[in-house]
Amino acid sequence: MNSKNSKARLLQGNEACMLGALYAGVEFFGGYPITPSTEIAEGMAREMPKRGGKFIQMEDEIASMASIIGASNAGCKSMTATSGPGFSLMQENLGYAYMTETPCVVINVQRGGPSTGLPTKVGQSDTMQARWGTHGDYTSITVAPSSVEGCFYETVRAFNLAERFLTPVIVLLDEVMAHMREMMVVPEEGEIEVFKRHRPDVPREWYRHFEITPSLVSPMASFGQGYRYNVSGLTHDQDGFPTAKPKEIVDKLNKLRRKIERYSDEIIKLRTEKMEDAHIAVFSYGIVARTAFQAVKMARERRIKVGAIQPLTIWPFPDEQLRDMLKNVRKVIVAELNMGQLVHEIRRVAPRHTEVIPLQRYDGNVMTPSEIFDKIREVVK
Amino acid sequence: MAASSKPKQDKQNTKKPQDNRYEVRLSGSGGQGLILAGVILAEAIGVGDGKNVVQTQSYGPEARGGASRADLVISDGEIYYPKSMKLDLLLALTQEACDTYYPDMKERGLLVVDSNMVTQIPTKNYYGFPFSRLAREEIGHVMVANVIAMGAIAELTGIVSMASIKEAVLSRAPKGTEEKNSRALELGAKVARAAKK
Amino acid sequence: MTANTLQSERIHHYLRPKKSFPNVWCAGCGNGIVMGALIRAIDHLGLDKDKVVVVSGIGCSSRMPVYLDFNTLHTTHGRALAFATGVKLAKPNLKVIVITGDGDALAIGGNHFIHACRRNIDITTILIDNKIYGMTGGQFAPTTPEGKIATTAPYGNYEKQFDPVQLAIGSGASYVARGTVYHVAPLERMIIGGIQKKGFALIDTISNCHTYYGRFNKEGDAVAMINDIRKQAVSVKAAATMSEDKLIGKFLTGVIHETDATEFCDEYQAMCERVLAKGGK
């Protein structure tokens, strides 16, 4: 017998997300059932009562998003999980969370769209919605794993980013990853960092809930803590009161953008495979990255100098990192399960000598390695 | 029964590909317990034998009736593409599943069918066992046909050690059914062993 | 009578004078009267300001939290109760009060309203009911009576009217009252009753929008409208002795419905304790 892997467990992607959230110390889950994310809510309904956490099934996704923002302002690490149609409904209050700098985590298990679309099939058509889904200007943080283990770690990371930068963080999954099972070792407590929200300890009179500090992220008080601040979705000053003063408006919007831009090096995470000498690159995220790695392996066996780039952080988009990685790349294939979303970002950042080649599939199935491999062979000529 | 713990690659009629990737599909109709069998097999291979494994399955309307399936990709190395590309092993418990999924097989892949249910077999290179009849007549419970099939697969391919599959089956078996499940697994191995000779 | 003689200095204890005044409301608006009643009710109950959370949605009435020196959450249109549900379940020791309007609570927020009632979550909701959308300039609301003029009902409203009191009762709220901006002392008592009630409390508060509703429908200025409210209001007690004809054109005031039902957060806590007692099964 091979070595028995006693610590490893066979877990589903959705389960790993749930365990990651619990590891990160989630205290409040508000959600609404939707395929293919439901296992996360079901797991939370089981686990939260045992751990002193709160679970609530709200009347819809609008309310789910609202409830987690309420809970977060009351001091709880909060999250919800949904899929395309529910993600659409959440956009209203997601905007509120960006505006009010309320930390929370939203897991979106992508399926085919638009509308009800393909509830049980895979897709990546919410890529741009995760960036620009709600109205107004803001900067989003969106992470996207590609394995069951990744579901765990990226969920923990999402909480850490949310609590650190006081903003919603979106975790983009897809139907295949959510339901596939893989082996993973759940880390022991303390093995990976869990960020605790910074709380103010200044006298009440000194506290400004939306203060623009030099670091752009400031301690956040909770309701009941004694600071009695105002939170509003209206554009507000540093005390949270609605403002119409041009300078205060601009300061607020700049803060929303800059607090993420400034720390983008810390936020951005990429994985590369065989890029050292690659003339051709395959750019893809999530489940498609797995296909791409397979295709790269196939192509390398035929001595084609191809590599793969997988962003684990999609937003903010890794502009600088990609410019550097694509320096020696003649052609970059952008493989997506949609009609072309990230391909436009690659076109924006790719050096002039790098040809951008889209490869898309949107029939509800995962792209196969041979599809990418065939494309590689086609463009290598 | 002695656990056949050593993978018997040399005896298989399908050679593992160079990258050590081995793809399995368990198929039949919804309600035959194939998705559960897939999870159990994956657990046995992953937890018990310590190999890498990814398990995916049909989901949604197709999982309720029609041709239902659970896929496994097994490897000693990192598994990139998590779905099956060309099957090394197909278990088909219904004619429909056999018809639907046979084209997904490798040329020299191994087909295992329920010989009572699958009567039109597209190849000569196959093993047939009356899993449902054995479950009903020998074990006294038609629901353990999937367990008998797992016993047969373990014996025929060595993709999982007998000890691991037994442990995984028993850890999932409802209380009071352990003995039946254990017998079903052994029966599967026994009929497979006989067929190989 | 409760403390409606609260000294103005004492009122200031509950206001945020520096930033947020003068307020956005029209002179003569009933919102200020309701705000005064709420402050006196809280003062009467001696609530710790740090433990009070006031949540609102969007609309004229929903601007109220900005002026109040509590933990305040001014949210999106119609969603106040959904946010408030999150706050309350997260920290059940906080007193959660929702200020909403008829459009906010009953049109865009109708779903959240009935489900908050159904859960019987311990939230006190003051619905300032002025029969029109004020903030957006006088469009008809789910509470606008048939035949009345609004900017989006220029030929008279032909839709049926919601009765928030019946809606709340039917949805499971455990304390349902109707007050008016004229009957200030009873309004205070109802707010006190609502806050004290363990469960969902609705105080439907009939108010005036003379700027739009009154002007469009020739119902006069604030004083005239509030006088009309006085004339139309009949207390539950008085109504019991009145004939049906005499009640035409009137509305009931007072505590219309009160029951003792289990409260949502308590039930959640009890469930957790049951689960833990069974060793997490």
Coordinates of N, CA and C in Angstrom, one line a residue, chain A residues 127-324:
Chain A
T127 N -17.0 37.6 -14.7 CA -15.7 38.1 -14.5 C -15.7 39.6 -14.4
M128 N -16.4 40.2 -15.4 CA -16.5 41.7 -15.4 C -17.5 42.2 -14.4
Q129 N -18.5 41.4 -14.2 CA -19.5 41.9 -13.2 C -18.8 42.0 -11.8
A130 N -17.8 41.2 -11.6 CA -17.1 41.2 -10.3 C -16.3 42.5 -10.2
R131 N -16.0 43.1 -11.3 CA -15.2 44.4 -11.3 C -16.1 45.6 -11.4
W132 N -17.2 45.5 -12.3 CA -18.0 46.7 -12.6 C -19.4 46.5 -12.3
G133 N -19.8 45.5 -11.5 CA -21.2 45.1 -11.3 C -22.1 46.1 -10.8
T134 N -21.7 46.9 -9.9 CA -22.6 47.9 -9.3 C -22.3 49.3 -9.9
H135 N -23.2 50.2 -9.8 CA -23.0 51.5 -10.5 C -22.0 52.3 -9.7
G136 N -21.4 53.2 -10.4 CA -20.4 54.1 -9.7 C -19.0 53.6 -9.9
D137 N -18.1 54.5 -9.4 CA -16.7 54.2 -9.5 C -16.2 53.6 -8.2
Y138 N -15.5 52.5 -8.3 CA -14.9 51.9 -7.1 C -13.9 50.9 -7.6
T139 N -13.2 50.3 -6.7 CA -12.2 49.3 -7.1 C -12.5 48.0 -6.3
S140 N -12.5 47.0 -7.0 CA -12.9 45.7 -6.4 C -11.7 44.8 -6.1
I141 N -11.8 44.0 -5.1 CA -10.8 42.9 -5.0 C -11.6 41.6 -5.3
T142 N -11.0 40.9 -6.2 CA -11.7 39.6 -6.6 C -10.6 38.5 -6.7
V143 N -10.8 37.4 -6.0 CA -9.8 36.3 -6.1 C -10.5 35.1 -6.7
A144 N -9.7 34.2 -7.3 CA -10.3 33.1 -8.0 C -9.4 31.9 -7.9
P145 N -9.7 30.9 -7.1 CA -8.9 29.7 -7.0 C -9.2 28.8 -8.2
S146 N -8.4 27.7 -8.2 CA -8.6 26.7 -9.3 C -8.6 25.3 -8.8
S147 N -8.6 25.1 -7.5 CA -8.6 23.7 -7.0 C -9.4 23.7 -5.7
V148 N -9.7 22.6 -5.2 CA -10.4 22.5 -3.9 C -9.6 23.1 -2.8
E149 N -8.3 22.8 -2.8 CA -7.4 23.4 -1.8 C -7.4 24.9 -1.9
G150 N -7.4 25.3 -3.2 CA -7.4 26.8 -3.5 C -8.7 27.4 -2.9
C151 N -9.8 26.7 -3.0 CA -11.0 27.2 -2.5 C -10.9 27.6 -1.0
F152 N -10.2 26.7 -0.3 CA -10.0 26.9 1.1 C -9.1 28.2 1.3
Y153 N -7.9 28.1 0.7 CA -6.9 29.2 1.0 C -7.4 30.5 0.4
E154 N -8.0 30.5 -0.7 CA -8.4 31.8 -1.3 C -9.6 32.4 -0.4
T155 N -10.4 31.6 0.2 CA -11.5 32.1 1.0 C -10.9 32.7 2.3
V156 N -9.9 32.1 2.9 CA -9.2 32.6 4.0 C -8.5 34.0 3.6
R157 N -7.9 34.0 2.4 CA -7.2 35.2 2.0 C -8.3 36.3 1.7
A158 N -9.4 35.9 1.2 CA -10.5 36.9 0.9 C -10.9 37.6 2.3
F159 N -11.0 36.8 3.3 CA -11.4 37.4 4.6 C -10.3 38.3 5.1
N160 N -9.0 37.9 4.9 CA -7.9 38.7 5.4 C -7.9 40.0 4.6
L161 N -8.1 40.0 3.3 CA -8.1 41.2 2.5 C -9.2 42.1 2.9
A162 N -10.4 41.5 3.1 CA -11.6 42.3 3.4 C -11.4 43.0 4.7
E163 N -10.9 42.3 5.7 CA -10.8 42.9 7.0 C -9.6 43.9 7.1
R164 N -8.6 43.7 6.3 CA -7.5 44.6 6.3 C -7.8 45.9 5.5
F165 N -8.4 45.7 4.3 CA -8.7 46.9 3.5 C -10.1 47.4 3.6
L166 N -10.9 46.9 4.5 CA -12.2 47.4 4.8 C -13.0 47.5 3.5
T167 N -13.3 46.4 2.9 CA -13.9 46.4 1.6 C -14.5 45.0 1.3
P168 N -15.6 44.9 0.5 CA -16.0 43.6 0.1 C -14.9 42.9 -0.7
V169 N -14.8 41.6 -0.6 CA -13.9 40.8 -1.4 C -14.8 39.7 -2.1
I170 N -14.6 39.6 -3.4 CA -15.4 38.6 -4.1 C -14.5 37.4 -4.4
V171 N -15.1 36.2 -4.2 CA -14.4 34.9 -4.5 C -15.1 34.3 -5.7
L172 N -14.5 34.3 -6.8 CA -15.1 33.7 -8.0 C -14.8 32.2 -8.1
L173 N -15.8 31.4 -8.1 CA -15.7 30.0 -8.3 C -16.5 29.6 -9.6
D174 N -16.6 28.4 -9.8 CA -17.5 28.0 -10.9 C -18.1 26.6 -10.6
E175 N -19.1 26.2 -11.3 CA -19.8 25.0 -11.0 C -18.9 23.8 -10.9
V176 N -18.0 23.7 -11.8 CA -17.1 22.5 -11.7 C -16.3 22.4 -10.5
M177 N -15.6 23.5 -10.2 CA -14.8 23.6 -9.0 C -15.6 23.4 -7.7
A178 N -16.8 24.0 -7.7 CA -17.7 23.9 -6.5 C -18.1 22.5 -6.2
H179 N -18.2 21.7 -7.2 CA -18.7 20.3 -7.0 C -17.7 19.2 -7.1
M180 N -16.5 19.5 -7.6 CA -15.5 18.5 -7.8 C -14.9 18.2 -6.4
R181 N -14.4 17.0 -6.3 CA -13.8 16.6 -5.0 C -12.3 16.3 -5.2
E182 N -11.5 16.8 -4.3 CA -10.0 16.6 -4.4 C -9.6 16.4 -2.9
M183 N -8.3 15.9 -2.9 CA -7.7 15.7 -1.6 C -7.2 17.1 -1.1
M184 N -7.3 17.3 0.2 CA -6.6 18.5 0.8 C -6.4 18.2 2.3
V185 N -5.3 18.8 2.7 CA -5.1 18.8 4.2 C -5.5 20.1 4.7
V186 N -6.5 20.1 5.6 CA -6.9 21.4 6.2 C -5.9 21.8 7.3
P187 N -5.4 23.0 7.1 CA -4.3 23.4 8.0 C -4.7 23.5 9.5
E188 N -3.8 23.3 10.4 CA -4.1 23.4 11.8 C -4.3 24.9 12.1
E189 N -5.0 25.1 13.2 CA -5.2 26.5 13.7 C -3.8 27.2 13.9
G190 N -3.7 28.4 13.4 CA -2.4 29.1 13.6 C -1.4 28.9 12.5
E191 N -1.7 27.9 11.6 CA -0.7 27.6 10.6 C -0.7 28.6 9.5
I192 N -1.9 29.2 9.2 CA -1.8 30.3 8.3 C -2.5 31.6 8.9
E193 N -2.0 32.7 8.5 CA -2.4 34.0 9.1 C -3.9 34.2 9.0
V194 N -4.5 34.7 10.1 CA -5.9 35.2 10.0 C -5.9 36.6 10.6
F195 N -6.3 37.5 9.7 CA -6.2 38.9 10.0 C -7.4 39.3 10.9
K196 N -7.1 40.0 12.0 CA -8.2 40.5 12.8 C -8.4 42.0 12.6
R197 N -9.6 42.4 12.4 CA -9.9 43.8 12.1 C -9.4 44.7 13.1
H198 N -8.7 45.8 12.7 CA -8.2 46.8 13.7 C -9.3 47.6 14.2
R199 N -9.4 47.7 15.6 CA -10.4 48.4 16.2 C -9.8 49.7 16.8
P200 N -10.5 50.8 16.8 CA -9.9 52.0 17.4 C -9.9 51.9 18.9
D201 N -8.9 52.7 19.5 CA -8.9 52.8 20.9 C -8.8 54.2 21.3
V202 N -9.0 55.1 20.4 CA -8.9 56.6 20.7 C -10.1 57.0 21.4
P203 N -10.1 58.2 22.1 CA -11.3 58.7 22.7 C -12.4 58.9 21.6
R204 N -13.6 58.9 22.1 CA -14.7 59.0 21.1 C -14.7 60.2 20.3
E205 N -14.3 61.4 20.9 CA -14.3 62.6 20.2 C -13.3 62.6 19.0
W206 N -12.2 61.8 19.1 CA -11.2 61.7 18.1 C -11.5 60.8 16.9
Y207 N -12.5 59.9 17.2 CA -12.7 58.9 16.2 C -13.5 59.5 15.0
R208 N -13.0 59.2 13.8 CA -13.7 59.5 12.5 C -13.8 58.2 11.8
H209 N -15.0 57.8 11.5 CA -15.2 56.4 11.0 C -14.6 56.3 9.6
F210 N -14.6 57.3 8.8 CA -14.1 57.2 7.4 C -12.8 58.1 7.3
E211 N -12.1 58.2 8.3 CA -10.9 59.0 8.3 C -9.9 58.6 7.1
I212 N -9.4 59.7 6.5 CA -8.4 59.4 5.4 C -7.0 59.6 6.1
T213 N -6.5 58.4 6.5 CA -5.2 58.5 7.1 C -4.1 58.3 6.1
P214 N -2.8 58.6 6.4 CA -1.8 58.4 5.4 C -1.7 57.0 4.8
S215 N -2.1 56.0 5.6 CA -2.0 54.6 5.1 C -3.3 54.3 4.3
L216 N -4.3 55.1 4.4 CA -5.6 55.0 3.7 C -6.5 53.9 4.3
V217 N -6.0 53.1 5.3 CA -6.8 52.2 6.0 C -6.7 52.5 7.5
S218 N -7.8 52.7 8.1 CA -7.8 53.1 9.5 C -8.6 52.1 10.3
P219 N -8.4 52.1 11.6 CA -9.2 51.2 12.5 C -10.7 51.4 12.3
M220 N -11.4 50.3 12.5 CA -12.9 50.4 12.2 C -13.6 50.0 13.5
A221 N -14.5 50.9 14.0 CA -15.3 50.7 15.2 C -16.5 49.9 14.8
S222 N -17.1 49.2 15.8 CA -18.3 48.5 15.6 C -19.5 49.1 16.3
F223 N -20.7 48.9 15.9 CA -21.8 49.3 16.6 C -21.8 48.7 18.0
G224 N -22.1 49.6 19.0 CA -22.2 49.1 20.3 C -20.9 49.3 21.1
Q225 N -19.8 49.7 20.4 CA -18.5 49.8 20.9 C -18.3 51.2 21.6
G226 N -19.2 52.1 21.4 CA -19.2 53.4 22.0 C -18.8 54.6 21.2
Y227 N -18.6 54.3 19.9 CA -18.2 55.4 19.0 C -19.3 56.1 18.3
R228 N -20.5 55.5 18.2 CA -21.7 56.1 17.6 C -21.5 56.9 16.4
Y229 N -21.0 56.2 15.3 CA -20.8 56.9 14.1 C -22.0 56.7 13.1
N230 N -22.0 57.5 12.1 CA -23.0 57.4 11.0 C -22.4 56.7 9.8
V231 N -23.2 55.8 9.3 CA -22.8 55.1 8.0 C -23.8 55.4 7.0
S232 N -23.4 55.8 5.8 CA -24.4 56.2 4.8 C -23.8 55.8 3.4
G233 N -24.8 55.4 2.6 CA -24.4 55.1 1.2 C -24.3 56.4 0.4
L234 N -24.8 57.5 0.9 CA -24.6 58.8 0.3 C -23.1 59.1 0.4
T235 N -22.6 59.8 -0.6 CA -21.2 60.2 -0.6 C -21.1 61.1 0.6
H236 N -20.0 60.7 1.4 CA -20.0 61.3 2.8 C -18.6 61.9 3.1
D237 N -18.6 62.7 4.1 CA -17.3 63.2 4.6 C -16.6 62.2 5.5
Q238 N -15.5 62.6 6.2 CA -14.8 61.6 7.0 C -15.5 61.2 8.2
D239 N -16.6 61.9 8.6 CA -17.4 61.5 9.7 C -18.6 60.7 9.3
G240 N -18.8 60.5 8.0 CA -19.9 59.7 7.6 C -21.2 60.5 7.3
F241 N -21.0 61.9 7.3 CA -22.2 62.7 7.0 C -22.3 63.0 5.5
P242 N -23.5 63.0 4.9 CA -23.6 63.3 3.5 C -22.9 64.6 3.2
T243 N -22.3 64.6 2.0 CA -21.6 65.9 1.6 C -21.9 66.1 0.2
A244 N -21.9 67.4 -0.2 CA -21.9 67.8 -1.6 C -20.7 68.7 -1.9
K245 N -19.8 68.7 -1.0 CA -18.6 69.6 -1.3 C -17.6 68.8 -2.2
P246 N -17.3 69.5 -3.4 CA -16.5 68.8 -4.4 C -15.2 68.2 -3.8
K247 N -14.5 68.8 -2.9 CA -13.3 68.3 -2.4 C -13.5 67.0 -1.6
E248 N -14.6 67.1 -0.8 CA -14.9 65.9 0.0 C -15.3 64.7 -0.8
I249 N -16.1 65.0 -1.9 CA -16.5 63.9 -2.8 C -15.3 63.3 -3.4
V250 N -14.4 64.1 -4.0 CA -13.2 63.6 -4.6 C -12.3 62.8 -3.7
D251 N -12.1 63.4 -2.5 CA -11.3 62.7 -1.5 C -11.9 61.3 -1.2
K252 N -13.2 61.2 -1.1 CA -13.8 59.9 -0.7 C -13.6 58.9 -1.9
L253 N -13.9 59.3 -3.1 CA -13.7 58.4 -4.2 C -12.3 58.0 -4.4
N254 N -11.4 59.0 -4.3 CA -9.9 58.7 -4.4 C -9.5 57.6 -3.4
K255 N -10.1 57.8 -2.2 CA -9.7 56.9 -1.1 C -10.1 55.4 -1.5
L256 N -11.3 55.3 -2.0 CA -11.8 54.0 -2.4 C -10.9 53.3 -3.4
R257 N -10.4 54.1 -4.3 CA -9.5 53.5 -5.3 C -8.1 53.3 -4.8
R258 N -7.6 54.4 -4.1 CA -6.2 54.3 -3.8 C -5.8 53.3 -2.7
K259 N -6.8 53.1 -1.8 CA -6.5 52.2 -0.7 C -6.2 50.7 -1.3
I260 N -6.7 50.5 -2.4 CA -6.5 49.2 -3.1 C -5.3 49.2 -4.0
E261 N -5.3 50.3 -4.8 CA -4.1 50.5 -5.7 C -2.8 50.5 -5.0
R262 N -2.7 51.2 -3.9 CA -1.5 51.3 -3.2 C -0.9 50.0 -2.7
Y263 N -1.8 49.1 -2.4 CA -1.4 47.8 -1.8 C -1.5 46.7 -2.9
S264 N -1.6 47.0 -4.1 CA -1.9 46.0 -5.1 C -0.8 44.9 -5.2
D265 N 0.4 45.3 -4.8 CA 1.5 44.3 -4.8 C 1.2 43.2 -3.8
E266 N 0.6 43.6 -2.7 CA 0.2 42.6 -1.7 C -1.0 41.8 -2.0
I267 N -1.8 42.4 -2.8 CA -3.1 41.8 -3.1 C -3.0 40.8 -4.3
I268 N -2.2 41.2 -5.3 CA -2.1 40.4 -6.5 C -1.3 39.2 -6.3
K269 N -1.8 38.1 -6.8 CA -1.2 36.8 -6.7 C -1.3 36.0 -8.1
L270 N -0.2 35.6 -8.6 CA -0.3 34.9 -9.9 C 0.4 33.5 -9.7
R271 N 0.0 32.6 -10.6 CA 0.8 31.4 -10.7 C 1.3 31.3 -12.2
T272 N 2.5 30.9 -12.3 CA 3.0 30.7 -13.7 C 3.5 29.2 -13.9
E273 N 3.5 28.8 -15.1 CA 4.0 27.4 -15.4 C 4.8 27.5 -16.7
K274 N 6.1 27.2 -16.5 CA 6.9 27.1 -17.7 C 7.0 28.4 -18.5
M275 N 7.0 29.5 -17.8 CA 7.1 30.8 -18.5 C 8.5 31.3 -18.8
E276 N 9.5 30.6 -18.2 CA 10.9 31.1 -18.2 C 11.3 31.3 -19.7
D277 N 11.1 30.4 -20.6 CA 11.5 30.5 -22.0 C 10.4 30.5 -23.0
A278 N 9.2 30.8 -22.5 CA 8.0 30.7 -23.3 C 7.9 31.9 -24.4
H279 N 7.6 31.5 -25.6 CA 7.3 32.5 -26.6 C 5.8 32.6 -26.7
I280 N 5.1 31.6 -26.3 CA 3.6 31.6 -26.3 C 3.2 31.4 -24.9
A281 N 2.1 32.2 -24.5 CA 1.6 32.0 -23.2 C 0.1 31.8 -23.3
V282 N -0.4 31.0 -22.3 CA -1.9 30.9 -22.2 C -2.3 31.5 -20.9
F283 N -3.2 32.5 -21.0 CA -3.7 33.2 -19.9 C -5.1 32.8 -19.6
S284 N -5.3 32.3 -18.3 CA -6.6 31.9 -18.0 C -6.7 31.8 -16.4
Y285 N -8.0 31.8 -15.9 CA -8.1 31.7 -14.5 C -9.1 30.6 -14.1
G286 N -9.1 30.3 -12.9 CA -10.1 29.3 -12.4 C -9.9 28.0 -13.0
I287 N -11.0 27.3 -13.3 CA -11.0 26.0 -13.8 C -10.3 25.9 -15.1
V288 N -10.3 26.9 -15.9 CA -9.7 26.9 -17.2 C -8.2 26.9 -17.1
A289 N -7.7 27.4 -16.0 CA -6.2 27.4 -15.8 C -5.7 25.9 -15.7
R290 N -6.6 25.1 -15.1 CA -6.2 23.7 -15.0 C -6.1 23.1 -16.4
T291 N -7.0 23.4 -17.2 CA -7.0 23.0 -18.6 C -5.7 23.5 -19.3
A292 N -5.4 24.7 -19.1 CA -4.3 25.4 -19.7 C -3.0 24.7 -19.3
F293 N -2.8 24.4 -18.0 CA -1.6 23.7 -17.5 C -1.5 22.3 -18.2
Q294 N -2.6 21.7 -18.4 CA -2.6 20.4 -19.1 C -2.1 20.5 -20.5
A295 N -2.7 21.5 -21.2 CA -2.4 21.8 -22.6 C -0.9 22.2 -22.7
V296 N -0.4 23.0 -21.8 CA 1.0 23.4 -21.8 C 1.9 22.1 -21.7
K297 N 1.5 21.2 -20.8 CA 2.2 20.0 -20.6 C 2.3 19.2 -21.9
M298 N 1.1 19.1 -22.6 CA 1.1 18.4 -23.8 C 2.0 19.0 -24.9
A299 N 1.9 20.4 -24.9 CA 2.7 21.1 -25.9 C 4.2 21.0 -25.7
R300 N 4.6 21.0 -24.4 CA 6.0 20.9 -24.0 C 6.5 19.6 -24.4
E301 N 5.7 18.5 -24.3 CA 6.1 17.2 -24.7 C 6.5 17.2 -26.2
R302 N 5.9 18.2 -26.9 CA 6.3 18.3 -28.4 C 7.2 19.5 -28.6
R303 N 7.9 19.8 -27.5 CA 8.9 20.9 -27.6 C 8.5 22.2 -28.0
I304 N 7.2 22.5 -27.8 CA 6.7 23.9 -28.1 C 7.0 24.7 -26.8
K305 N 7.6 25.9 -27.1 CA 7.9 26.7 -25.9 C 6.7 27.6 -25.5
V306 N 5.9 27.0 -24.7 CA 4.7 27.6 -24.3 C 4.6 27.6 -22.7
G307 N 4.0 28.6 -22.2 CA 3.8 28.6 -20.7 C 2.4 29.1 -20.4
A308 N 2.1 29.0 -19.1 CA 0.8 29.4 -18.7 C 0.8 30.4 -17.5
I309 N -0.1 31.4 -17.6 CA -0.2 32.4 -16.5 C -1.6 32.3 -15.9
Q310 N -1.7 32.2 -14.6 CA -3.0 32.1 -14.0 C -3.1 33.2 -12.9
P311 N -4.0 34.1 -13.0 CA -4.1 35.1 -12.0 C -5.0 34.5 -10.9
L312 N -4.5 34.5 -9.6 CA -5.4 34.1 -8.5 C -6.1 35.3 -7.9
T313 N -5.5 36.5 -8.2 CA -6.2 37.7 -8.0 C -6.6 38.2 -9.4
I314 N -7.9 38.4 -9.6 CA -8.3 38.9 -10.9 C -8.4 40.5 -10.9
W315 N -9.0 40.9 -9.8 CA -9.1 42.4 -9.6 C -8.5 42.7 -8.2
P316 N -7.6 43.7 -8.1 CA -7.1 44.5 -9.2 C -6.4 43.7 -10.3
F317 N -6.5 44.1 -11.5 CA -5.8 43.3 -12.6 C -4.3 43.5 -12.5
P318 N -3.6 42.4 -12.7 CA -2.1 42.5 -12.5 C -1.4 43.1 -13.7
D319 N -1.7 44.4 -13.9 CA -1.1 45.1 -15.1 C 0.4 45.0 -15.2
E320 N 1.0 45.5 -14.1 CA 2.5 45.6 -14.1 C 3.1 44.2 -14.3
Q321 N 2.6 43.2 -13.5 CA 3.2 41.9 -13.5 C 3.1 41.3 -14.9
L322 N 2.0 41.5 -15.5 CA 1.8 40.9 -16.9 C 2.6 41.6 -17.9
R323 N 2.8 42.9 -17.8 CA 3.6 43.6 -18.8 C 5.0 43.0 -18.7
D324 N 5.5 42.7 -17.5 CA 6.8 42.1 -17.3 C 6.8 40.7 -17.9

